[in-house]
Amino acid sequence: PAKKNVVKEDSPKPRKKARKEASEEAAAMASEDAAAEAKDIKTMFKDIVDAMREWFGTCLKEIKYLSERIFGYYFINPSCILQSESVNGTNAGRKSLPEYKGPDVPAYASSSKDKAPEPSLVLLDKNQSTVSDLQKEDARYLEKRDAALALCRAKTDRTRKLAVSQQSPYTANSTAKVIIPNKKLYPGYNPFAPIDKKKLKELADWLKTCPHYRIPLDKKPRTSRTWWYQILRTSLEWLEDCHIDAWINVLRKRYDANPQHFRSERMCFLDHLFAQQRRFNYKDFKDSEPDQNGLGRRLPGGAWNYYAGTIPSFCQSNKVCGMDIDDVYAPVNYNDTHWIATWISIPKRHIVVWDSICSSISPEELDVVMEPFLYMVSYLLVECASSDEQRAQYSLEPFTYERSTNIPPARVGDCGVYSLKYIECHALGIEFSKRDFAKRNRKTMRDKMAVDIFQELPDAHEFENKDNDANLGTYEG
């Protein structure tokens, strides 16, 4: 009989066949995955291309719109030119548009005859901006630019830091640390700088020539220069209104000459009459009946002059509160027994009180002292506004106030000196350092103020503040 082929179970042929079938199935699956992935990639690129095409079309529309707007504007107003600021009054760096060829030739046409296009007509869409609209936009831009520049000038320079190579722990005495100190430098001048001994001696020698030099202080006439300076230089002596106004005038003179030395170019320093007038006339203001708009109350005479910057007359600023002035500094006399300093922030509608002896005025008493300022300052901004648009920027709602407590204290009698120094330091952007206001420096502060007044305002002892005499007993509104 014929011999049959018998395949044993352990023969390698079935295994080879199974592996071949498995590899073919895997290859088919891989091919399908690759095709799906390629399809996904193709779809993704198509989406990207569509998005780019749509974005590019939008850009072309914007470019076309801006081009029509620019050339349409300069075709109508060919006298407009673009130029950079000239240096020292010359035309250095000036850039201008091509020369105007006439009403029938576009301003951007070539000067060559063979390249000059035919006269064309420019049609403006009703919705397209006109020349007056563009000029208004330019005016708004310039106004915003000036405001931004003013804000930048008001801010201090950026803090300088050491380089990485200068921060090594092995260079403790690096010269760079001396060149670039860690603490903030005084922006304009040091209000606590040492006294010039020569100037102090010059002041002393000048006072000795006064006929009242050897007379006791309580018997000296108030018109005597020795009485004026002895009050100012003697510790714990109460400063009179004339001393307060003299130092305010020094600050006004310094600010007028070098406003960049101070923390802002939108501030003003007012004399003692500003606070005195509002406190004395507040009852009449409060009792007067307003009109339907809340206006028409009785303001003390001269209120408009303070608002418009014509008072104080010394170093007259002529700056309008709110429009040109943001910060107002003013000393306040409380019952002829205590001086405090106030900082009125018009944008914040807030008043900060610096009181060197908080125990001299209770919180309830301080509320009464500050009430005229809270209501009358806000009212003044609305009542004296020159237009309805400007008036709409303010409100008749009263200001708020706070008494700062974390400041160096003074002894009874030195409150006037400290109040004036608080104003000066804050206006310069300098913190109230306990070391500068330390007990050992109290006499030095008085002597330095006397020397500065003697040097900068030699006739201060004869000055009599008559700015508001003509308005006494009168009212506005």
CSV table of C-alpha atoms in Angstrom, one decimal:
chain,number,residue,atom,x,y,z
A,1,PRO,CA,0.0,0.0,0.0
A,2,ALA,CA,1.0,3.6,-0.7
A,3,LYS,CA,2.7,5.3,2.2
A,4,LYS,CA,0.8,8.3,3.6
A,5,ASN,CA,2.5,11.5,4.5
A,6,VAL,CA,1.9,12.1,8.2
A,7,VAL,CA,2.7,15.5,9.7
A,8,LYS,CA,3.6,15.3,13.3
A,9,GLU,CA,2.2,17.8,15.8
A,10,ASP,CA,5.7,19.0,16.6
A,11,SER,CA,6.5,19.9,13.0
A,12,PRO,CA,7.6,23.5,12.4
A,13,LYS,CA,5.4,24.0,9.3
A,14,PRO,CA,2.2,24.9,11.2
A,15,ARG,CA,4.0,27.5,13.3
A,16,LYS,CA,5.6,29.1,10.2
A,17,LYS,CA,2.2,29.4,8.6
A,18,ALA,CA,0.7,31.0,11.7
A,19,ARG,CA,3.5,33.5,11.9
A,20,LYS,CA,3.1,34.4,8.2
A,21,GLU,CA,-0.6,35.0,8.6
A,22,ALA,CA,0.0,37.1,11.8
A,23,SER,CA,2.6,39.3,10.0
A,24,GLU,CA,0.4,39.9,7.0
A,25,GLU,CA,-2.5,41.0,9.4
A,26,ALA,CA,-0.2,43.3,11.3
A,27,ALA,CA,1.1,44.9,8.0
A,28,ALA,CA,-2.5,45.5,6.9
A,29,MET,CA,-3.4,47.1,10.2
A,30,ALA,CA,-0.2,49.3,10.1
A,31,SER,CA,-1.1,50.4,6.5
A,32,GLU,CA,-4.6,51.4,7.6
A,33,ASP,CA,-3.2,53.4,10.6
A,34,ALA,CA,-0.7,55.1,8.4
A,35,ALA,CA,-3.4,56.1,5.9
A,36,ALA,CA,-5.6,57.4,8.7
A,37,GLU,CA,-2.7,59.4,10.2
A,38,ALA,CA,-1.9,60.8,6.8
A,39,LYS,CA,-5.5,61.8,6.3
A,40,ASP,CA,-5.5,63.5,9.7
A,41,ILE,CA,-2.3,65.4,8.9
A,42,LYS,CA,-3.7,66.5,5.5
A,43,THR,CA,-6.9,67.7,7.2
A,44,MET,CA,-4.9,69.6,9.8
A,45,PHE,CA,-2.7,71.4,7.2
A,46,LYS,CA,-5.8,72.2,5.2
A,47,ASP,CA,-7.3,73.9,8.3
A,48,ILE,CA,-4.1,75.8,8.9
A,49,VAL,CA,-4.0,77.0,5.3
A,50,ASP,CA,-7.7,78.1,5.4
A,51,ALA,CA,-7.0,80.0,8.6
A,52,MET,CA,-4.0,81.7,7.2
A,53,ARG,CA,-5.9,82.6,4.0
A,54,GLU,CA,-8.7,84.1,6.0
A,55,TRP,CA,-6.2,86.1,8.2
A,56,PHE,CA,-4.3,87.3,5.2
A,57,GLY,CA,-7.5,88.5,3.6
A,58,THR,CA,-8.4,90.4,6.7
A,59,CYS,CA,-4.9,92.0,6.7
A,60,LEU,CA,-5.4,93.1,3.1
A,61,LYS,CA,-8.7,94.7,3.9
A,62,GLU,CA,-7.2,96.6,6.8
A,63,ILE,CA,-4.2,97.8,4.7
A,64,LYS,CA,-6.6,98.9,1.9
A,65,TYR,CA,-8.8,100.8,4.4
A,66,LEU,CA,-5.8,102.5,6.1
A,67,SER,CA,-4.2,103.4,2.7
A,68,GLU,CA,-7.4,105.0,1.4
A,69,ARG,CA,-7.8,106.9,4.7
A,70,ILE,CA,-4.3,108.2,4.7
A,71,PHE,CA,-4.1,109.2,1.1
A,72,GLY,CA,-7.6,110.6,1.1
A,73,TYR,CA,-6.7,112.8,4.0
A,74,TYR,CA,-3.5,114.2,2.5
A,75,PHE,CA,-5.1,114.7,-0.9
A,76,ILE,CA,-7.8,116.9,0.7
A,77,ASN,CA,-5.3,118.7,2.9
A,78,PRO,CA,-2.0,118.8,0.9
A,79,SER,CA,-0.4,121.4,3.2
A,80,CYS,CA,-0.1,118.8,6.0
A,81,ILE,CA,3.4,117.5,6.4
A,82,LEU,CA,5.1,115.0,8.6
A,83,GLN,CA,8.1,116.4,10.3
A,84,SER,CA,10.2,115.6,13.3
A,85,GLU,CA,10.9,118.2,15.9
A,86,SER,CA,13.6,120.6,14.8
A,87,VAL,CA,16.7,121.0,16.9
A,88,ASN,CA,17.5,124.4,18.2
A,89,GLY,CA,14.9,125.9,15.9
A,90,THR,CA,16.4,124.5,12.7
A,91,ASN,CA,14.8,122.1,10.2
A,92,ALA,CA,17.3,119.3,11.1
A,93,GLY,CA,15.7,115.9,10.8
A,94,ARG,CA,12.6,117.2,9.1
A,95,LYS,CA,10.7,114.8,6.9
A,96,SER,CA,7.9,116.0,4.6
A,97,LEU,CA,5.5,114.5,2.0
A,98,PRO,CA,6.2,115.1,-1.7
A,99,GLU,CA,5.6,118.5,-3.0
A,100,TYR,CA,1.9,119.4,-3.7
A,101,LYS,CA,1.3,119.6,-7.5
A,102,GLY,CA,-2.1,121.1,-7.6
A,103,PRO,CA,-5.7,120.2,-7.0
A,104,ASP,CA,-5.8,117.7,-9.9
A,105,VAL,CA,-2.7,115.8,-9.1
A,106,PRO,CA,-2.4,113.5,-6.1
A,107,ALA,CA,0.2,114.6,-3.5
A,108,TYR,CA,2.0,111.3,-3.9
A,109,ALA,CA,2.4,111.6,-7.6
A,110,SER,CA,5.9,111.5,-9.2
A,111,SER,CA,7.5,114.8,-10.3
A,112,SER,CA,8.4,113.2,-13.7
A,113,LYS,CA,6.1,114.1,-16.6
A,114,ASP,CA,6.1,110.7,-18.2
A,115,LYS,CA,5.2,109.1,-14.9
A,116,ALA,CA,2.5,111.6,-13.8
A,117,PRO,CA,-0.9,109.9,-13.8
A,118,GLU,CA,-4.0,111.4,-15.2
A,119,PRO,CA,-6.1,113.7,-12.9
A,120,SER,CA,-8.3,111.6,-10.7
A,121,LEU,CA,-11.3,112.1,-8.5
A,122,VAL,CA,-11.3,111.0,-4.8
A,123,LEU,CA,-14.7,109.8,-3.6
A,124,LEU,CA,-15.1,109.7,0.2
A,125,ASP,CA,-17.5,107.4,1.8
A,126,LYS,CA,-20.0,108.9,4.2
A,127,ASN,CA,-18.8,106.7,7.0
A,128,GLN,CA,-15.1,107.6,6.3
A,129,SER,CA,-13.5,110.0,8.7
A,130,THR,CA,-13.2,113.6,7.5
A,131,VAL,CA,-10.3,115.9,8.0
A,132,SER,CA,-11.9,117.5,11.0
A,133,ASP,CA,-12.4,114.0,12.6
A,134,LEU,CA,-8.8,113.2,12.0
A,135,GLN,CA,-7.7,116.5,13.6
A,136,LYS,CA,-9.9,115.8,16.6
A,137,GLU,CA,-8.3,112.4,16.9
A,138,ASP,CA,-4.9,114.0,16.7
A,139,ALA,CA,-5.9,116.5,19.4
A,140,ARG,CA,-7.1,113.6,21.7
A,141,TYR,CA,-3.9,111.8,21.0
A,142,LEU,CA,-1.7,114.8,22.0
A,143,GLU,CA,-3.8,115.3,25.1
A,144,LYS,CA,-3.3,111.7,26.2
A,145,ARG,CA,0.4,111.8,25.3
A,146,ASP,CA,0.9,114.9,27.5
A,147,ALA,CA,-1.0,113.3,30.3
A,148,ALA,CA,1.2,110.2,30.0
A,149,LEU,CA,4.4,112.3,29.9
A,150,ALA,CA,3.3,114.1,33.0
A,151,LEU,CA,2.7,110.8,34.8
A,152,CYS,CA,6.1,109.5,33.7
A,153,ARG,CA,7.7,112.7,35.0
A,154,ALA,CA,5.9,112.3,38.3
A,155,LYS,CA,7.3,108.8,38.8
A,156,THR,CA,10.8,108.2,40.1
A,157,ASP,CA,13.5,106.6,38.1
A,158,ARG,CA,13.8,102.8,38.1
A,159,THR,CA,15.8,101.3,40.9
A,160,ARG,CA,19.3,100.6,39.8
A,161,LYS,CA,20.7,97.1,40.7
A,162,LEU,CA,24.1,95.5,40.8
A,163,ALA,CA,25.2,93.2,38.1
A,164,VAL,CA,25.5,89.5,38.8
A,165,SER,CA,29.3,89.8,38.9
A,166,GLN,CA,29.0,92.5,41.6
A,167,GLN,CA,26.8,90.4,43.9
A,168,SER,CA,29.5,87.9,44.9
A,169,PRO,CA,29.8,87.3,48.6
A,170,TYR,CA,33.5,87.8,48.3
A,171,THR,CA,33.3,91.4,47.2
A,172,ALA,CA,31.9,93.1,50.3
A,173,ASN,CA,33.7,96.3,49.6
A,174,SER,CA,32.8,96.5,45.9
A,175,THR,CA,33.1,100.0,44.5
A,176,ALA,CA,29.9,99.4,42.6
A,177,LYS,CA,28.0,99.2,45.9
A,178,VAL,CA,29.1,102.8,46.6
A,179,ILE,CA,28.3,104.0,43.2
A,180,ILE,CA,24.8,102.3,43.2
A,181,PRO,CA,23.6,102.5,46.8
A,182,ASN,CA,20.7,100.3,48.0
A,183,LYS,CA,18.7,103.2,49.6
A,184,LYS,CA,16.8,105.7,47.5
A,185,LEU,CA,18.6,108.9,46.8
A,186,TYR,CA,17.0,112.3,47.5
A,187,PRO,CA,15.3,113.4,44.2
A,188,GLY,CA,16.1,117.1,44.6
A,189,TYR,CA,17.9,118.0,47.8
A,190,ASN,CA,18.3,116.8,51.3
A,191,PRO,CA,16.0,118.6,53.7
A,192,PHE,CA,18.1,117.5,56.6
A,193,ALA,CA,21.5,118.4,55.1
A,194,PRO,CA,24.1,119.8,57.6
A,195,ILE,CA,23.9,123.5,58.3
A,196,ASP,CA,26.4,125.8,56.6
A,197,LYS,CA,28.4,127.2,59.5
A,198,LYS,CA,29.4,130.3,57.6
A,199,LYS,CA,25.8,131.2,56.7
A,200,LEU,CA,24.7,130.5,60.3
A,201,LYS,CA,27.4,132.9,61.6
A,202,GLU,CA,26.4,135.5,58.9
A,203,LEU,CA,22.8,135.3,60.3
A,204,ALA,CA,24.0,135.7,63.9
A,205,ASP,CA,26.2,138.7,63.0
A,206,TRP,CA,23.3,140.3,61.1
A,207,LEU,CA,20.9,139.9,64.1
A,208,LYS,CA,23.5,141.5,66.4
A,209,THR,CA,23.1,144.7,64.5
A,210,CYS,CA,19.4,144.9,65.4
A,211,PRO,CA,18.7,147.6,68.1
A,212,HIS,CA,16.5,145.1,70.0
A,213,TYR,CA,19.1,142.4,70.1
A,214,ARG,CA,19.7,142.5,73.9
A,215,ILE,CA,16.0,143.1,74.9
A,216,PRO,CA,14.3,140.1,76.4
A,217,LEU,CA,12.1,138.1,74.0
A,218,ASP,CA,8.8,139.0,75.7
A,219,LYS,CA,9.5,142.7,75.5
A,220,LYS,CA,10.7,142.8,71.9
A,221,PRO,CA,8.4,144.4,69.3
A,222,ARG,CA,6.9,141.9,66.8
A,223,THR,CA,8.3,144.0,64.0
A,224,SER,CA,11.8,143.3,65.2
A,225,ARG,CA,13.9,140.8,63.2
A,226,THR,CA,15.5,139.5,66.4
A,227,TRP,CA,12.0,138.6,67.7
A,228,TRP,CA,11.2,136.9,64.5
A,229,TYR,CA,14.3,134.8,64.3
A,230,GLN,CA,14.5,134.1,68.0
A,231,ILE,CA,11.0,132.6,68.0
A,232,LEU,CA,12.0,130.5,65.0
A,233,ARG,CA,15.3,129.2,66.5
A,234,THR,CA,14.2,128.6,70.1
A,235,SER,CA,13.1,125.1,70.9
A,236,LEU,CA,9.5,124.6,72.1
A,237,GLU,CA,8.5,128.1,71.0
A,238,TRP,CA,5.2,128.3,69.2
A,239,LEU,CA,5.5,129.3,65.6
A,240,GLU,CA,3.4,132.2,64.5
A,241,ASP,CA,1.4,132.5,61.3
A,242,CYS,CA,4.2,134.6,59.8
A,243,HIS,CA,6.8,131.8,60.4
A,244,ILE,CA,4.5,129.2,58.8
A,245,ASP,CA,3.9,131.3,55.7
A,246,ALA,CA,7.6,132.1,55.4
A,247,TRP,CA,8.5,128.5,55.1
A,248,ILE,CA,5.6,127.8,52.7
A,249,ASN,CA,6.9,130.6,50.6
A,250,VAL,CA,10.4,129.0,50.6
A,251,LEU,CA,8.9,125.8,49.3
A,252,ARG,CA,6.8,127.6,46.7
A,253,LYS,CA,10.0,129.4,45.5
A,254,ARG,CA,12.0,126.2,45.3
A,255,TYR,CA,9.1,124.4,43.5
A,256,ASP,CA,8.7,127.3,41.0
A,257,ALA,CA,12.4,127.2,40.2
A,258,ASN,CA,12.9,123.4,40.1
A,259,PRO,CA,9.7,121.4,39.9
A,260,GLN,CA,11.6,118.3,38.8
A,261,HIS,CA,13.1,118.1,42.3
A,262,PHE,CA,9.7,117.2,43.7
A,263,ARG,CA,7.7,114.1,43.4
A,264,SER,CA,5.1,115.6,41.0
A,265,GLU,CA,4.6,118.6,38.8
A,266,ARG,CA,1.0,118.9,39.7
A,267,MET,CA,1.1,120.1,43.3
A,268,CYS,CA,0.8,123.4,45.2
A,269,PHE,CA,1.6,124.7,48.7
A,270,LEU,CA,-0.9,127.0,50.4
A,271,ASP,CA,-0.5,129.3,53.3
A,272,HIS,CA,-2.4,129.3,56.7
A,273,LEU,CA,-5.2,131.6,55.3
A,274,PHE,CA,-6.5,128.8,53.2
A,275,ALA,CA,-7.5,126.6,56.2
A,276,GLN,CA,-8.3,129.6,58.4
A,277,GLN,CA,-10.8,131.0,55.9
A,278,ARG,CA,-12.6,127.7,55.4
A,279,ARG,CA,-13.0,127.0,59.1
A,280,PHE,CA,-14.2,130.5,60.0
A,281,ASN,CA,-16.8,130.6,57.1
A,282,TYR,CA,-18.0,127.0,57.2
A,283,LYS,CA,-21.1,127.8,59.2
A,284,ASP,CA,-22.3,130.4,56.6
A,285,PHE,CA,-21.6,127.9,53.8
A,286,LYS,CA,-23.5,125.1,55.6
A,287,ASP,CA,-26.5,127.3,56.5
A,288,SER,CA,-26.9,128.7,53.0
A,289,GLU,CA,-29.6,127.1,50.8
A,290,PRO,CA,-28.4,125.4,47.6
A,291,ASP,CA,-30.3,125.4,44.3
A,292,GLN,CA,-31.9,122.4,42.7
A,293,ASN,CA,-28.5,121.2,41.5
A,294,GLY,CA,-26.9,121.5,44.9
A,295,LEU,CA,-25.0,124.6,44.0
A,296,GLY,CA,-25.3,128.3,44.8
A,297,ARG,CA,-24.0,128.1,48.4
A,298,ARG,CA,-22.1,130.9,50.0
A,299,LEU,CA,-18.4,130.5,49.6
A,300,PRO,CA,-15.9,132.7,51.5
A,301,GLY,CA,-14.5,135.6,49.5
A,302,GLY,CA,-11.4,134.7,47.6
A,303,ALA,CA,-12.3,131.0,47.2
A,304,TRP,CA,-12.1,131.4,43.4
A,305,ASN,CA,-8.6,132.8,43.7
A,306,TYR,CA,-7.4,129.8,45.5
A,307,TYR,CA,-9.1,127.5,43.0
A,308,ALA,CA,-7.5,129.4,40.0
A,309,GLY,CA,-4.0,129.6,41.6
A,310,THR,CA,-3.9,133.4,41.9
A,311,ILE,CA,-3.5,133.1,45.6
A,312,PRO,CA,-1.0,132.9,47.3
A,313,SER,CA,0.4,135.8,45.2
A,314,PHE,CA,4.0,134.9,46.1
A,315,CYS,CA,5.4,132.8,43.2
A,316,GLN,CA,1.9,132.8,41.8
A,317,SER,CA,1.2,129.5,39.9
A,318,ASN,CA,-2.0,130.3,38.1
A,319,LYS,CA,-2.7,126.6,38.1
A,320,VAL,CA,-6.3,125.4,38.4
A,321,CYS,CA,-7.2,122.8,41.0
A,322,GLY,CA,-8.2,119.6,39.4
A,323,MET,CA,-7.1,120.6,35.9
A,324,ASP,CA,-3.4,121.4,36.7
A,325,ILE,CA,-3.2,120.5,40.4
A,326,ASP,CA,-3.7,117.0,42.0
A,327,ASP,CA,-2.0,117.5,45.4
A,328,VAL,CA,-2.5,120.4,47.8
A,329,TYR,CA,-0.4,120.9,50.9
A,330,ALA,CA,-1.7,123.2,53.6
A,331,PRO,CA,-0.9,123.8,57.3
A,332,VAL,CA,-3.9,124.0,59.7
A,333,ASN,CA,-3.9,126.0,63.0
A,334,TYR,CA,-6.1,124.4,65.7
A,335,ASN,CA,-7.3,126.9,68.3
A,336,ASP,CA,-3.9,128.8,68.3
A,337,THR,CA,-2.5,125.9,70.3
A,338,HIS,CA,-1.5,123.3,67.8
A,339,TRP,CA,-0.3,123.0,64.2
A,340,ILE,CA,-1.1,120.0,61.9
A,341,ALA,CA,-0.3,119.4,58.2
A,342,THR,CA,-2.8,118.2,55.5
A,343,TRP,CA,-2.3,116.6,52.2
A,344,ILE,CA,-5.4,116.9,49.9
A,345,SER,CA,-5.4,114.4,47.0
A,346,ILE,CA,-8.0,115.6,44.5
A,347,PRO,CA,-7.9,112.4,42.3
A,348,LYS,CA,-8.3,110.2,45.4
A,349,ARG,CA,-10.8,112.5,47.0
A,350,HIS,CA,-9.0,111.9,50.2
A,351,ILE,CA,-7.2,114.0,52.8
A,352,VAL,CA,-4.3,112.8,55.0
A,353,VAL,CA,-3.6,114.5,58.3
A,354,TRP,CA,-0.1,114.5,59.8
A,355,ASP,CA,-0.4,115.3,63.5
A,356,SER,CA,2.9,115.3,65.4
A,357,ILE,CA,1.1,115.2,68.8
A,358,CYS,CA,-2.1,113.1,68.4
A,359,SER,CA,-3.1,113.6,72.0
A,360,SER,CA,-3.6,117.4,71.3
A,361,ILE,CA,-6.8,116.7,69.3
A,362,SER,CA,-9.3,114.0,70.1
A,363,PRO,CA,-10.9,112.0,67.2
A,364,GLU,CA,-14.2,113.8,67.8
A,365,GLU,CA,-12.5,117.2,67.7
A,366,LEU,CA,-10.5,116.3,64.6
A,367,ASP,CA,-13.8,115.4,62.8
A,368,VAL,CA,-15.0,119.0,63.5
A,369,VAL,CA,-11.7,120.5,62.3
A,370,MET,CA,-11.8,118.5,59.1
A,371,GLU,CA,-15.5,118.8,58.2
A,372,PRO,CA,-15.1,122.2,56.4
A,373,PHE,CA,-12.4,120.7,54.1
A,374,LEU,CA,-14.3,117.5,53.4
A,375,TYR,CA,-17.4,119.4,52.1
A,376,MET,CA,-16.0,122.7,50.8
A,377,VAL,CA,-13.2,121.3,48.7
A,378,SER,CA,-15.4,118.9,46.8
A,379,TYR,CA,-18.0,121.7,46.4
A,380,LEU,CA,-15.4,124.2,45.2
A,381,LEU,CA,-14.3,121.8,42.4
A,382,VAL,CA,-17.9,121.6,41.1
A,383,GLU,CA,-19.0,125.2,41.6
A,384,CYS,CA,-15.9,126.7,40.0
A,385,ALA,CA,-15.7,124.4,37.0
A,386,SER,CA,-15.5,126.3,33.8
A,387,SER,CA,-17.8,123.9,31.8
A,388,ASP,CA,-20.4,121.3,32.2
A,389,GLU,CA,-18.0,118.6,30.9
A,390,GLN,CA,-15.5,119.5,33.5
A,391,ARG,CA,-18.1,119.7,36.2
A,392,ALA,CA,-19.3,116.2,35.4
A,393,GLN,CA,-15.9,114.9,36.4
A,394,TYR,CA,-16.4,115.8,40.1
A,395,SER,CA,-19.1,115.1,42.7
A,396,LEU,CA,-20.6,117.0,45.6
A,397,GLU,CA,-20.0,114.0,47.8
A,398,PRO,CA,-17.6,114.9,50.7
A,399,PHE,CA,-14.0,113.8,50.7
A,400,THR,CA,-12.7,111.3,53.2
A,401,TYR,CA,-9.8,111.7,55.6
A,402,GLU,CA,-7.5,109.8,57.9
A,403,ARG,CA,-5.0,110.8,60.5
A,404,SER,CA,-1.6,109.1,60.0
A,405,THR,CA,-0.3,107.6,63.2
A,406,ASN,CA,3.0,106.1,62.2
A,407,ILE,CA,5.0,109.3,62.0
A,408,PRO,CA,7.8,110.7,64.2
A,409,PRO,CA,6.2,112.6,67.2
A,410,ALA,CA,7.1,116.1,68.4
A,411,ARG,CA,7.1,117.8,71.8
A,412,VAL,CA,4.6,120.5,72.6
A,413,GLY,CA,5.8,123.7,71.0
A,414,ASP,CA,7.6,122.0,68.1
A,415,CYS,CA,4.5,121.0,66.3
A,416,GLY,CA,4.8,123.8,63.8
A,417,VAL,CA,8.3,122.9,62.7
A,418,TYR,CA,7.4,119.2,62.4
A,419,SER,CA,4.2,120.0,60.3
A,420,LEU,CA,6.3,122.1,57.9
A,421,LYS,CA,8.9,119.3,57.6
A,422,TYR,CA,6.2,116.7,57.0
A,423,ILE,CA,5.0,118.7,54.1
A,424,GLU,CA,8.5,119.3,52.7
A,425,CYS,CA,9.5,115.6,53.0
A,426,HIS,CA,6.3,114.2,51.4
A,427,ALA,CA,6.5,116.7,48.5
A,428,LEU,CA,10.0,115.5,47.8
A,429,GLY,CA,9.0,111.9,48.0
A,430,ILE,CA,11.0,111.3,51.2
A,431,GLU,CA,9.8,109.0,54.0
A,432,PHE,CA,9.5,110.4,57.5
A,433,SER,CA,12.6,108.9,59.1
A,434,LYS,CA,12.7,108.7,62.9
A,435,ARG,CA,16.4,109.3,62.7
A,436,ASP,CA,15.9,112.6,60.9
A,437,PHE,CA,13.2,113.7,63.3
A,438,ALA,CA,15.1,112.5,66.3
A,439,LYS,CA,15.1,114.6,69.5
A,440,ARG,CA,18.8,115.6,69.0
A,441,ASN,CA,17.9,117.2,65.6
A,442,ARG,CA,15.0,119.4,66.8
A,443,LYS,CA,17.2,122.4,67.4
A,444,THR,CA,19.1,121.8,64.2
A,445,MET,CA,15.9,121.7,62.1
A,446,ARG,CA,14.9,125.1,63.5
A,447,ASP,CA,18.4,126.6,62.8
A,448,LYS,CA,18.5,125.2,59.3
A,449,MET,CA,15.0,126.7,58.5
A,450,ALA,CA,16.2,130.0,59.8
A,451,VAL,CA,19.4,130.0,57.7
A,452,ASP,CA,17.4,128.9,54.6
A,453,ILE,CA,14.8,131.6,55.0
A,454,PHE,CA,17.6,134.2,55.6
A,455,GLN,CA,19.4,133.2,52.5
A,456,GLU,CA,16.4,132.7,50.2
A,457,LEU,CA,13.9,135.2,51.6
A,458,PRO,CA,15.9,137.9,53.4
A,459,ASP,CA,12.9,140.1,53.9
A,460,ALA,CA,10.6,137.4,55.3
A,461,HIS,CA,10.6,138.9,58.8
A,462,GLU,CA,9.0,142.0,57.3
A,463,PHE,CA,6.5,140.2,55.1
A,464,GLU,CA,2.8,140.6,56.0
A,465,ASN,CA,0.3,138.3,54.2
A,466,LYS,CA,-2.4,140.6,52.8
A,467,ASP,CA,-3.5,138.3,50.0
A,468,ASN,CA,-7.0,138.0,51.2
A,469,ASP,CA,-7.5,141.3,53.0
A,470,ALA,CA,-9.8,142.6,50.2
A,471,ASN,CA,-12.1,139.6,50.6
A,472,LEU,CA,-12.6,139.6,54.3
A,473,GLY,CA,-16.3,139.6,55.2
A,474,THR,CA,-17.3,139.0,51.6
A,475,TYR,CA,-18.8,135.9,50.0
A,476,GLU,CA,-18.9,134.3,46.6
A,477,GLY,CA,-21.7,132.3,45.0
